[in-house]
Amino acid sequence: MHRTALHRLTGLATALIGTALAGAAQAELIIEDAWARATPPGFSKGAVYLEIRNDSRRSDTLVGVHTERAGRAELHRTIEEGGNSRMVHTPRVRVPAEGSVTFEPGGRHVMMMGIDEALTEGERFSLELEAETAGTLRVNVEVLAPTAMGVD
């Protein structure tokens, strides 16, 4: 009986240490410089740009995005083919360990569709990115001038 109890305690301790180590190895994603351009009235689409930094030794993957500011939001990428550019939905975006991913004009971006009211310069709104390991990441997006190319 004593040996069984000791075995159970050893198993419990091992499980707790394993859980603690797994938590320590989780990806640490940091979102910086989130911004969007102001849109004209009646225009139902917009894009969000940002930098995602992963300071951990474990990669993570973005698997979704949401904002109440638009009916739908998706992770997108602009692709150049034969002198033409087009946007494609990229449902998964890997964020490398100890690396970063940049969402910028002409490249990766969060595409917002179904915007009811124009994005206005000076406005701020909330965006949620969903990562496999880090979970839900919330960030405030600053709306800049329609001609902006980034946060100064």
PDB file of C-alpha atoms in Angstrom:
ATOM      1  CA  MET A   1       0.000   0.000   0.000  1.00  0.00           C
ATOM      2  CA  HIS A   2       2.774   2.407   0.942  1.00  0.00           C
ATOM      3  CA  ARG A   3       4.619   1.618  -2.283  1.00  0.00           C
ATOM      4  CA  THR A   4       1.462   2.310  -4.379  1.00  0.00           C
ATOM      5  CA  ALA A   5       0.968   5.696  -2.708  1.00  0.00           C
ATOM      6  CA  LEU A   6       4.612   6.600  -3.329  1.00  0.00           C
ATOM      7  CA  HIS A   7       4.287   5.549  -6.982  1.00  0.00           C
ATOM      8  CA  ARG A   8       1.200   7.763  -7.382  1.00  0.00           C
ATOM      9  CA  LEU A   9       2.957  10.738  -5.775  1.00  0.00           C
ATOM     10  CA  THR A  10       5.968  10.266  -8.068  1.00  0.00           C
ATOM     11  CA  GLY A  11       3.654  10.144 -11.089  1.00  0.00           C
ATOM     12  CA  LEU A  12       1.843  13.286  -9.947  1.00  0.00           C
ATOM     13  CA  ALA A  13       5.114  15.146  -9.367  1.00  0.00           C
ATOM     14  CA  THR A  14       6.364  14.126 -12.827  1.00  0.00           C
ATOM     15  CA  ALA A  15       3.129  15.327 -14.428  1.00  0.00           C
ATOM     16  CA  LEU A  16       3.307  18.678 -12.606  1.00  0.00           C
ATOM     17  CA  ILE A  17       6.931  19.239 -13.604  1.00  0.00           C
ATOM     18  CA  GLY A  18       6.114  18.306 -17.203  1.00  0.00           C
ATOM     19  CA  THR A  19       3.223  20.787 -17.234  1.00  0.00           C
ATOM     20  CA  ALA A  20       5.431  23.527 -15.801  1.00  0.00           C
ATOM     21  CA  LEU A  21       8.140  22.876 -18.390  1.00  0.00           C
ATOM     22  CA  ALA A  22       5.606  22.825 -21.222  1.00  0.00           C
ATOM     23  CA  GLY A  23       4.293  26.201 -20.046  1.00  0.00           C
ATOM     24  CA  ALA A  24       7.799  27.608 -19.965  1.00  0.00           C
ATOM     25  CA  ALA A  25       8.364  26.440 -23.551  1.00  0.00           C
ATOM     26  CA  GLN A  26       5.248  28.108 -24.916  1.00  0.00           C
ATOM     27  CA  ALA A  27       5.637  30.643 -27.664  1.00  0.00           C
ATOM     28  CA  GLU A  28       5.763  34.239 -26.487  1.00  0.00           C
ATOM     29  CA  LEU A  29       4.220  36.325 -29.248  1.00  0.00           C
ATOM     30  CA  ILE A  30       4.402  40.099 -29.080  1.00  0.00           C
ATOM     31  CA  ILE A  31       2.419  42.277 -31.476  1.00  0.00           C
ATOM     32  CA  GLU A  32       3.808  45.714 -32.286  1.00  0.00           C
ATOM     33  CA  ASP A  33       2.892  48.695 -34.460  1.00  0.00           C
ATOM     34  CA  ALA A  34      -0.616  47.571 -35.490  1.00  0.00           C
ATOM     35  CA  TRP A  35      -2.144  50.044 -37.938  1.00  0.00           C
ATOM     36  CA  ALA A  36      -4.659  50.425 -40.753  1.00  0.00           C
ATOM     37  CA  ARG A  37      -5.317  53.075 -43.364  1.00  0.00           C
ATOM     38  CA  ALA A  38      -8.414  55.244 -43.245  1.00  0.00           C
ATOM     39  CA  THR A  39     -10.981  54.168 -45.836  1.00  0.00           C
ATOM     40  CA  PRO A  40     -13.397  56.246 -47.924  1.00  0.00           C
ATOM     41  CA  PRO A  41     -17.097  56.227 -46.988  1.00  0.00           C
ATOM     42  CA  GLY A  42     -18.938  53.276 -48.525  1.00  0.00           C
ATOM     43  CA  PHE A  43     -15.762  51.220 -49.022  1.00  0.00           C
ATOM     44  CA  SER A  44     -16.311  47.879 -47.299  1.00  0.00           C
ATOM     45  CA  LYS A  45     -12.716  46.576 -47.211  1.00  0.00           C
ATOM     46  CA  GLY A  46      -9.584  47.486 -45.328  1.00  0.00           C
ATOM     47  CA  ALA A  47      -6.279  45.999 -44.195  1.00  0.00           C
ATOM     48  CA  VAL A  48      -4.347  45.849 -40.949  1.00  0.00           C
ATOM     49  CA  TYR A  49      -0.566  45.750 -40.817  1.00  0.00           C
ATOM     50  CA  LEU A  50       1.599  44.798 -37.833  1.00  0.00           C
ATOM     51  CA  GLU A  51       4.738  43.078 -36.628  1.00  0.00           C
ATOM     52  CA  ILE A  52       4.609  39.801 -34.673  1.00  0.00           C
ATOM     53  CA  ARG A  53       7.711  38.883 -32.715  1.00  0.00           C
ATOM     54  CA  ASN A  54       8.307  35.483 -31.116  1.00  0.00           C
ATOM     55  CA  ASP A  55      10.830  35.711 -28.278  1.00  0.00           C
ATOM     56  CA  SER A  56      10.671  32.020 -27.359  1.00  0.00           C
ATOM     57  CA  ARG A  57      12.534  28.966 -28.626  1.00  0.00           C
ATOM     58  CA  ARG A  58       9.295  27.450 -29.882  1.00  0.00           C
ATOM     59  CA  SER A  59       7.518  28.422 -33.086  1.00  0.00           C
ATOM     60  CA  ASP A  60       3.793  29.140 -33.145  1.00  0.00           C
ATOM     61  CA  THR A  61       1.178  29.429 -35.872  1.00  0.00           C
ATOM     62  CA  LEU A  62      -1.536  32.019 -36.401  1.00  0.00           C
ATOM     63  CA  VAL A  63      -4.770  30.227 -37.280  1.00  0.00           C
ATOM     64  CA  GLY A  64      -7.379  32.976 -37.202  1.00  0.00           C
ATOM     65  CA  VAL A  65      -8.253  36.628 -36.747  1.00  0.00           C
ATOM     66  CA  HIS A  66     -11.328  38.546 -35.614  1.00  0.00           C
ATOM     67  CA  THR A  67     -12.432  42.129 -35.157  1.00  0.00           C
ATOM     68  CA  GLU A  68     -15.836  43.553 -34.390  1.00  0.00           C
ATOM     69  CA  ARG A  69     -14.974  46.367 -36.805  1.00  0.00           C
ATOM     70  CA  ALA A  70     -15.643  44.108 -39.827  1.00  0.00           C
ATOM     71  CA  GLY A  71     -18.026  41.322 -40.725  1.00  0.00           C
ATOM     72  CA  ARG A  72     -15.095  39.058 -41.579  1.00  0.00           C
ATOM     73  CA  ALA A  73     -11.328  39.154 -41.174  1.00  0.00           C
ATOM     74  CA  GLU A  74      -8.746  36.830 -42.717  1.00  0.00           C
ATOM     75  CA  LEU A  75      -4.997  36.407 -42.865  1.00  0.00           C
ATOM     76  CA  HIS A  76      -3.922  37.293 -46.414  1.00  0.00           C
ATOM     77  CA  ARG A  77      -0.822  37.593 -48.530  1.00  0.00           C
ATOM     78  CA  THR A  78      -0.214  39.511 -51.754  1.00  0.00           C
ATOM     79  CA  ILE A  79       1.402  37.397 -54.472  1.00  0.00           C
ATOM     80  CA  GLU A  80       3.065  38.714 -57.648  1.00  0.00           C
ATOM     81  CA  GLU A  81       2.585  36.505 -60.728  1.00  0.00           C
ATOM     82  CA  GLY A  82       3.303  37.450 -64.323  1.00  0.00           C
ATOM     83  CA  GLY A  83       3.338  41.162 -63.568  1.00  0.00           C
ATOM     84  CA  ASN A  84       0.005  40.971 -61.725  1.00  0.00           C
ATOM     85  CA  SER A  85      -0.599  40.995 -58.018  1.00  0.00           C
ATOM     86  CA  ARG A  86      -3.397  39.188 -56.253  1.00  0.00           C
ATOM     87  CA  MET A  87      -4.368  38.510 -52.689  1.00  0.00           C
ATOM     88  CA  VAL A  88      -4.745  35.004 -51.328  1.00  0.00           C
ATOM     89  CA  HIS A  89      -6.185  33.797 -48.048  1.00  0.00           C
ATOM     90  CA  THR A  90      -3.502  32.105 -45.931  1.00  0.00           C
ATOM     91  CA  PRO A  91      -5.341  30.298 -43.128  1.00  0.00           C
ATOM     92  CA  ARG A  92      -2.100  29.499 -41.272  1.00  0.00           C
ATOM     93  CA  VAL A  93       0.893  31.786 -40.750  1.00  0.00           C
ATOM     94  CA  ARG A  94       3.932  30.327 -39.000  1.00  0.00           C
ATOM     95  CA  VAL A  95       5.795  32.595 -36.579  1.00  0.00           C
ATOM     96  CA  PRO A  96       9.307  31.131 -36.234  1.00  0.00           C
ATOM     97  CA  ALA A  97      11.030  30.591 -32.917  1.00  0.00           C
ATOM     98  CA  GLU A  98      13.121  33.630 -31.960  1.00  0.00           C
ATOM     99  CA  GLY A  99      11.931  35.335 -35.132  1.00  0.00           C
ATOM    100  CA  SER A 100       9.241  37.597 -36.494  1.00  0.00           C
ATOM    101  CA  VAL A 101       6.638  37.996 -39.220  1.00  0.00           C
ATOM    102  CA  THR A 102       5.856  41.367 -40.759  1.00  0.00           C
ATOM    103  CA  PHE A 103       2.411  42.253 -42.100  1.00  0.00           C
ATOM    104  CA  GLU A 104       3.010  45.211 -44.430  1.00  0.00           C
ATOM    105  CA  PRO A 105       1.587  46.877 -47.548  1.00  0.00           C
ATOM    106  CA  GLY A 106       2.257  44.684 -50.581  1.00  0.00           C
ATOM    107  CA  GLY A 107       2.805  41.566 -48.454  1.00  0.00           C
ATOM    108  CA  ARG A 108       1.078  39.824 -45.594  1.00  0.00           C
ATOM    109  CA  HIS A 109      -1.890  41.629 -44.058  1.00  0.00           C
ATOM    110  CA  VAL A 110      -5.127  41.121 -42.171  1.00  0.00           C
ATOM    111  CA  MET A 111      -7.916  41.623 -44.704  1.00  0.00           C
ATOM    112  CA  MET A 112     -11.115  43.087 -43.271  1.00  0.00           C
ATOM    113  CA  MET A 113     -14.296  42.608 -45.290  1.00  0.00           C
ATOM    114  CA  GLY A 114     -17.776  43.864 -44.559  1.00  0.00           C
ATOM    115  CA  ILE A 115     -16.797  47.147 -42.915  1.00  0.00           C
ATOM    116  CA  ASP A 116     -20.056  48.995 -42.179  1.00  0.00           C
ATOM    117  CA  GLU A 117     -18.566  52.402 -41.351  1.00  0.00           C
ATOM    118  CA  ALA A 118     -15.420  53.904 -42.846  1.00  0.00           C
ATOM    119  CA  LEU A 119     -12.204  53.604 -40.877  1.00  0.00           C
ATOM    120  CA  THR A 120     -11.379  57.159 -39.850  1.00  0.00           C
ATOM    121  CA  GLU A 121      -7.966  58.642 -39.197  1.00  0.00           C
ATOM    122  CA  GLY A 122      -7.260  58.787 -35.454  1.00  0.00           C
ATOM    123  CA  GLU A 123      -9.680  55.963 -34.652  1.00  0.00           C
ATOM    124  CA  ARG A 124      -8.553  52.892 -32.694  1.00  0.00           C
ATOM    125  CA  PHE A 125     -10.170  49.477 -32.734  1.00  0.00           C
ATOM    126  CA  SER A 126      -9.489  46.038 -31.288  1.00  0.00           C
ATOM    127  CA  LEU A 127      -8.156  43.061 -33.247  1.00  0.00           C
ATOM    128  CA  GLU A 128      -7.761  39.492 -31.976  1.00  0.00           C
ATOM    129  CA  LEU A 129      -5.264  37.066 -33.489  1.00  0.00           C
ATOM    130  CA  GLU A 130      -5.606  33.385 -32.633  1.00  0.00           C
ATOM    131  CA  ALA A 131      -2.390  31.377 -32.263  1.00  0.00           C
ATOM    132  CA  GLU A 132      -2.167  27.619 -31.757  1.00  0.00           C
ATOM    133  CA  THR A 133       0.056  27.836 -28.678  1.00  0.00           C
ATOM    134  CA  ALA A 134      -0.141  31.412 -27.416  1.00  0.00           C
ATOM    135  CA  GLY A 135      -3.956  31.517 -27.689  1.00  0.00           C
ATOM    136  CA  THR A 136      -5.849  34.747 -28.266  1.00  0.00           C
ATOM    137  CA  LEU A 137      -3.704  37.856 -28.690  1.00  0.00           C
ATOM    138  CA  ARG A 138      -5.499  41.210 -28.475  1.00  0.00           C
ATOM    139  CA  VAL A 139      -4.104  44.406 -29.924  1.00  0.00           C
ATOM    140  CA  ASN A 140      -5.370  47.932 -30.538  1.00  0.00           C
ATOM    141  CA  VAL A 141      -5.099  49.065 -34.143  1.00  0.00           C
ATOM    142  CA  GLU A 142      -4.447  52.728 -34.909  1.00  0.00           C
ATOM    143  CA  VAL A 143      -6.072  54.118 -38.060  1.00  0.00           C
ATOM    144  CA  LEU A 144      -3.661  56.367 -39.965  1.00  0.00           C
ATOM    145  CA  ALA A 145      -4.059  58.623 -43.004  1.00  0.00           C
ATOM    146  CA  PRO A 146      -5.173  56.972 -46.276  1.00  0.00           C
ATOM    147  CA  THR A 147      -1.672  57.494 -47.708  1.00  0.00           C
ATOM    148  CA  ALA A 148       0.242  56.127 -44.683  1.00  0.00           C
ATOM    149  CA  MET A 149       2.960  53.545 -45.220  1.00  0.00           C
ATOM    150  CA  GLY A 150       3.466  52.633 -41.568  1.00  0.00           C
ATOM    151  CA  VAL A 151       3.697  53.811 -37.984  1.00  0.00           C
ATOM    152  CA  ASP A 152       6.374  56.476 -37.509  1.00  0.00           C
TER     153      ASP A 152
END
